[in-house]
mmCIF file of C-alpha atoms in Angstrom:
data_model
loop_
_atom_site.group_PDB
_atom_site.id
_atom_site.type_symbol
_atom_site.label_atom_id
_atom_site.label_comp_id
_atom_site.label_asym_id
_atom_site.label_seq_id
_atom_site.Cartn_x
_atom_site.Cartn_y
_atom_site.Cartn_z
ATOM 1 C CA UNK A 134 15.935 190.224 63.599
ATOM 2 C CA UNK A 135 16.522 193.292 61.772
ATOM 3 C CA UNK A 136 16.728 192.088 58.493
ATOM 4 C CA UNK A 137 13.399 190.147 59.516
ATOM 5 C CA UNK A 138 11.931 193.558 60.231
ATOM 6 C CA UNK A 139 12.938 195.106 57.358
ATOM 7 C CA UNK A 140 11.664 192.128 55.416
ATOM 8 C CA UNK A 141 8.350 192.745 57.062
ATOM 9 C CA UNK A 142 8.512 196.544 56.522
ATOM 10 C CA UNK A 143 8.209 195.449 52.544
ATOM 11 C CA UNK A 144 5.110 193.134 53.092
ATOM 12 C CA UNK A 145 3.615 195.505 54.814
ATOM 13 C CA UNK A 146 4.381 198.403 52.090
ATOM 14 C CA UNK A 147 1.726 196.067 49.779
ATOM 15 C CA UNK A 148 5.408 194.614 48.404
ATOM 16 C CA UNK A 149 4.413 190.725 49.216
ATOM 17 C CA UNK A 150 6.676 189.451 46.627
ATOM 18 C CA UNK A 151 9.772 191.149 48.049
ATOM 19 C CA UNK A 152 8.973 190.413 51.308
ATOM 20 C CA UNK A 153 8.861 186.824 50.992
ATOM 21 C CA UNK A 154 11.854 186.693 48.342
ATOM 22 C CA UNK A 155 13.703 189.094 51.433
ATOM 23 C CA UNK A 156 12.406 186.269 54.054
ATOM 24 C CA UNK A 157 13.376 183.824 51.650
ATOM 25 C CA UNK A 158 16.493 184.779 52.074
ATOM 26 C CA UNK A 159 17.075 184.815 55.461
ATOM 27 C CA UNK A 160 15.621 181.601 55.964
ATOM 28 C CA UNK A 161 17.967 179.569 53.420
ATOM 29 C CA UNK A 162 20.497 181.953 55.497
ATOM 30 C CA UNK A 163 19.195 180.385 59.491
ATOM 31 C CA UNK A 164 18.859 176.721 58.115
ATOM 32 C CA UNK A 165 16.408 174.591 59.739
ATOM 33 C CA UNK A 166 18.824 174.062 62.760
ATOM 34 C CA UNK A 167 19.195 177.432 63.630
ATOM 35 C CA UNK A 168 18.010 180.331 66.128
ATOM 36 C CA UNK A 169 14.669 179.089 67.247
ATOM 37 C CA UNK A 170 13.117 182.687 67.405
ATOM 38 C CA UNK A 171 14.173 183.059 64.316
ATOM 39 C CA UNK A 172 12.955 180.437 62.663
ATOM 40 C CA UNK A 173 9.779 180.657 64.783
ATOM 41 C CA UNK A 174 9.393 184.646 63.602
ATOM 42 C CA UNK A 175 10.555 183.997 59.649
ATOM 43 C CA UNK A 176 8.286 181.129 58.803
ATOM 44 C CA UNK A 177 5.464 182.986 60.770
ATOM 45 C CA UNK A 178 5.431 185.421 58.512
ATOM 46 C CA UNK A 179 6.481 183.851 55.452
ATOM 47 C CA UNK A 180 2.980 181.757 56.105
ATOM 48 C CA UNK A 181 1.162 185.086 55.641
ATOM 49 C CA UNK A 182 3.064 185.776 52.201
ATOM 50 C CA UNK A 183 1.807 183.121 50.422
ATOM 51 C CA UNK A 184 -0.224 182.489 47.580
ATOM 52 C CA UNK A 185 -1.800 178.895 48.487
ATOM 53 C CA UNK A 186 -3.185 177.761 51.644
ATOM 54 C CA UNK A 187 -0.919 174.413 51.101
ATOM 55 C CA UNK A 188 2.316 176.202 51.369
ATOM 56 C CA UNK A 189 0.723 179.061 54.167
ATOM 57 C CA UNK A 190 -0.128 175.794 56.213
ATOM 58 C CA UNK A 191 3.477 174.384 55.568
ATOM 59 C CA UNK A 192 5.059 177.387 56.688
ATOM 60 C CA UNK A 193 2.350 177.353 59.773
ATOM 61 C CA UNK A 194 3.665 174.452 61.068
ATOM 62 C CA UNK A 195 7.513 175.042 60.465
ATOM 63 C CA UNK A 196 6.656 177.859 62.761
ATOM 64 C CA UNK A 197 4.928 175.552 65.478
ATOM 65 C CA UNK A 198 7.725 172.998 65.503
ATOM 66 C CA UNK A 199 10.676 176.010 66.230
ATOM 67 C CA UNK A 200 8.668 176.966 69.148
ATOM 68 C CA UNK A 201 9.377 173.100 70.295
ATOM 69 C CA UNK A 202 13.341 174.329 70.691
ATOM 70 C CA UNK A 203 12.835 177.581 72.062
ATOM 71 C CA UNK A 204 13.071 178.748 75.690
ATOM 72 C CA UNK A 205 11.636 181.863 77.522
ATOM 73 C CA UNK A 206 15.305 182.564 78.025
ATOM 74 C CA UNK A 207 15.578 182.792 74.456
ATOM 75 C CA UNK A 208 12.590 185.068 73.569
ATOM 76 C CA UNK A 209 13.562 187.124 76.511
ATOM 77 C CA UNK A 210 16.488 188.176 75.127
ATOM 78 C CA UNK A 211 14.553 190.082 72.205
ATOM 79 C CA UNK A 212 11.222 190.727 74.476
ATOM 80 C CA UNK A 213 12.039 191.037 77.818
ATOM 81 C CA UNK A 214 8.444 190.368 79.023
ATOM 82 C CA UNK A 215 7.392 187.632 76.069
ATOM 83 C CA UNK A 216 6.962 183.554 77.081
ATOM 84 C CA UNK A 217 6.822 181.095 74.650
ATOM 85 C CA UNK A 218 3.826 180.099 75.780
ATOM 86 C CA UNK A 219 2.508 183.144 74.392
ATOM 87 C CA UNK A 220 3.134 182.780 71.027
ATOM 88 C CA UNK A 221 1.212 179.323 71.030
ATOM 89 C CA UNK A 222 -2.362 180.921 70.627
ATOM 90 C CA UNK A 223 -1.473 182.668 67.659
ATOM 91 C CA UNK A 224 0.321 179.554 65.845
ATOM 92 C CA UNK A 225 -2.221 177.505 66.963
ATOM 93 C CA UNK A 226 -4.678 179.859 64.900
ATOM 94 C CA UNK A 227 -3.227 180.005 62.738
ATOM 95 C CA UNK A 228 -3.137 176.309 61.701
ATOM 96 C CA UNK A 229 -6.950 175.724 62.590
ATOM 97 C CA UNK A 230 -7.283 178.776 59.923
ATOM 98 C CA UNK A 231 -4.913 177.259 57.557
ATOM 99 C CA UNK A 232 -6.917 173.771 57.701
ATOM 100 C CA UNK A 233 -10.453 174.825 57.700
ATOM 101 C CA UNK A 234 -9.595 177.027 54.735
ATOM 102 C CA UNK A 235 -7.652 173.804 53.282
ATOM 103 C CA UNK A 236 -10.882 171.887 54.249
ATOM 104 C CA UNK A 237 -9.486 169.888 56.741
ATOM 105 C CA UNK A 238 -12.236 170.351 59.320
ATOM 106 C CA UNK A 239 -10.940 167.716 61.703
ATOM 107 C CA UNK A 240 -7.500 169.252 62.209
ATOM 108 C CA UNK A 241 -8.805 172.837 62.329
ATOM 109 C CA UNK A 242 -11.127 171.808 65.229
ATOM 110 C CA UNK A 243 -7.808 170.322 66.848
ATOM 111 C CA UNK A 244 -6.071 173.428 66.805
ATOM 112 C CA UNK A 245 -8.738 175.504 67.298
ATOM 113 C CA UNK A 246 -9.296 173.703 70.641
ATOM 114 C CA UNK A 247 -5.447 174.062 71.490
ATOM 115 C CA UNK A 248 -5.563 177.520 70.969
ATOM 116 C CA UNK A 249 -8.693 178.529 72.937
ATOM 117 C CA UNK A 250 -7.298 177.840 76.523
ATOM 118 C CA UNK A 251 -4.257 179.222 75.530
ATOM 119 C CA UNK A 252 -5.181 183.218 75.215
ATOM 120 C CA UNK A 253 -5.138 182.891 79.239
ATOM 121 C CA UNK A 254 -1.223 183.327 78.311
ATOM 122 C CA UNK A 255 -2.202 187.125 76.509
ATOM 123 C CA UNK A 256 -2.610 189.919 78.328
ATOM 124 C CA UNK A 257 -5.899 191.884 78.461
ATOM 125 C CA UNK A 258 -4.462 194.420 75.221
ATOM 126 C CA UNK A 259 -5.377 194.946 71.723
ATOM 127 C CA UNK A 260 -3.251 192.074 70.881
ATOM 128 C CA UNK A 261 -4.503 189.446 73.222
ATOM 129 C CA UNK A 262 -7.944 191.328 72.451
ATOM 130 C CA UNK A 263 -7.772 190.215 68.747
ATOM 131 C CA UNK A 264 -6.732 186.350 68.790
ATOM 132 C CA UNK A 265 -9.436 185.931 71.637
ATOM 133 C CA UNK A 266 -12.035 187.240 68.578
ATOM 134 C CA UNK A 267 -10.132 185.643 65.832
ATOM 135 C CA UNK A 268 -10.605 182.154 67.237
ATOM 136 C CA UNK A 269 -14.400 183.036 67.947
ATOM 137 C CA UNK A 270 -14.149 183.891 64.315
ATOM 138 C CA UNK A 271 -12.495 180.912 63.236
ATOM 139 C CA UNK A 272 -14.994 178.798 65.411
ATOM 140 C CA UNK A 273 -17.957 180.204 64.155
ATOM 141 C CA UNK A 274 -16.383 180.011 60.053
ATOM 142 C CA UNK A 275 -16.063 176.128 60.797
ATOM 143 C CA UNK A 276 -19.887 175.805 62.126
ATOM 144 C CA UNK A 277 -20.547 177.149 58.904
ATOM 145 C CA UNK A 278 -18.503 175.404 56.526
ATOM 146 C CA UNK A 279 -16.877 178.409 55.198
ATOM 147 C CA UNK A 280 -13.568 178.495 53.452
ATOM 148 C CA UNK A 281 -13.635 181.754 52.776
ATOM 149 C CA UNK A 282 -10.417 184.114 53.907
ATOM 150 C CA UNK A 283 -10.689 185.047 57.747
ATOM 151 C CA UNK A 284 -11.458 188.894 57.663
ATOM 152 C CA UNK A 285 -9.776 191.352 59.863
ATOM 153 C CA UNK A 286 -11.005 192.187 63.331
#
């Protein structure tokens, strides 16, 4: 996890190249077979470093099917108070953001739809505060047809 972190430390310097050559890395390093978390955390973020939608939505999913072999146990370990069902709103939105911005209205509605009933899993903070109005923001981008990039809270 720290060399995730300091991978993230780059993209978030404006360094999105390095970041995702860093996460790169560390996911030829984890293999699809290993640590869940990690896998789940590393391809979450490698979605956001891409250049194409195609490839963000790849890495969108690889990120939904880890959470398939992960346990609270697990994510306890790094986040005492974190459930796995907590990081399904988020990768949910991800993917109906991916697909509506891919054009694939159908399958952003789908996850969209996942996703909404799942913020009951986020506590009332800034966090759970911003995917509750990033899938109303998603929603609403799909009633209009809009591919256009989702724009920060």
């Amino acid at each position: 996890m720290t060399r995730i972190g300091r991978a993230l430390d780059l993209g978030a310097a404006g360094d999105r190249t390095a970041a995702r050559a860093a996460l790169t890395e560390v996911w030829e390093q984890v293999g699809d077979t290993g640590d869940a978390l990690h896998r789940c955390t590393i391809a979450h973020h490698l979605a956001d470093l891409q250049d194409s939608v195609t490839d963000e939505v790849a890495w969108d999913r690889s990120a939904l099917a880890a959470v398939a072999d992960l346990s609270d146990e697990r994510v306890q370990r790094d986040h005492a108070s974190l459930r796995v069902r907590a990081l399904l709103p988020s990768l949910h939105l991800n993917l109906a953001d991916g697909y509506r911005r891919a054009g694939d209205v159908a399958r952003a509605r789908d996850h969209l739809t996942i996703a909404a009933p799942l913020v009951a899993e986020l506590p009332d903070d800034g966090y759970g505060t911003m995917i509750r109005e990033a899938i109303a923001r998603v929603g609403a981008l799909l009633d209009t047809g809009s591919r256009e990039p989702l724009a920060a809270p």
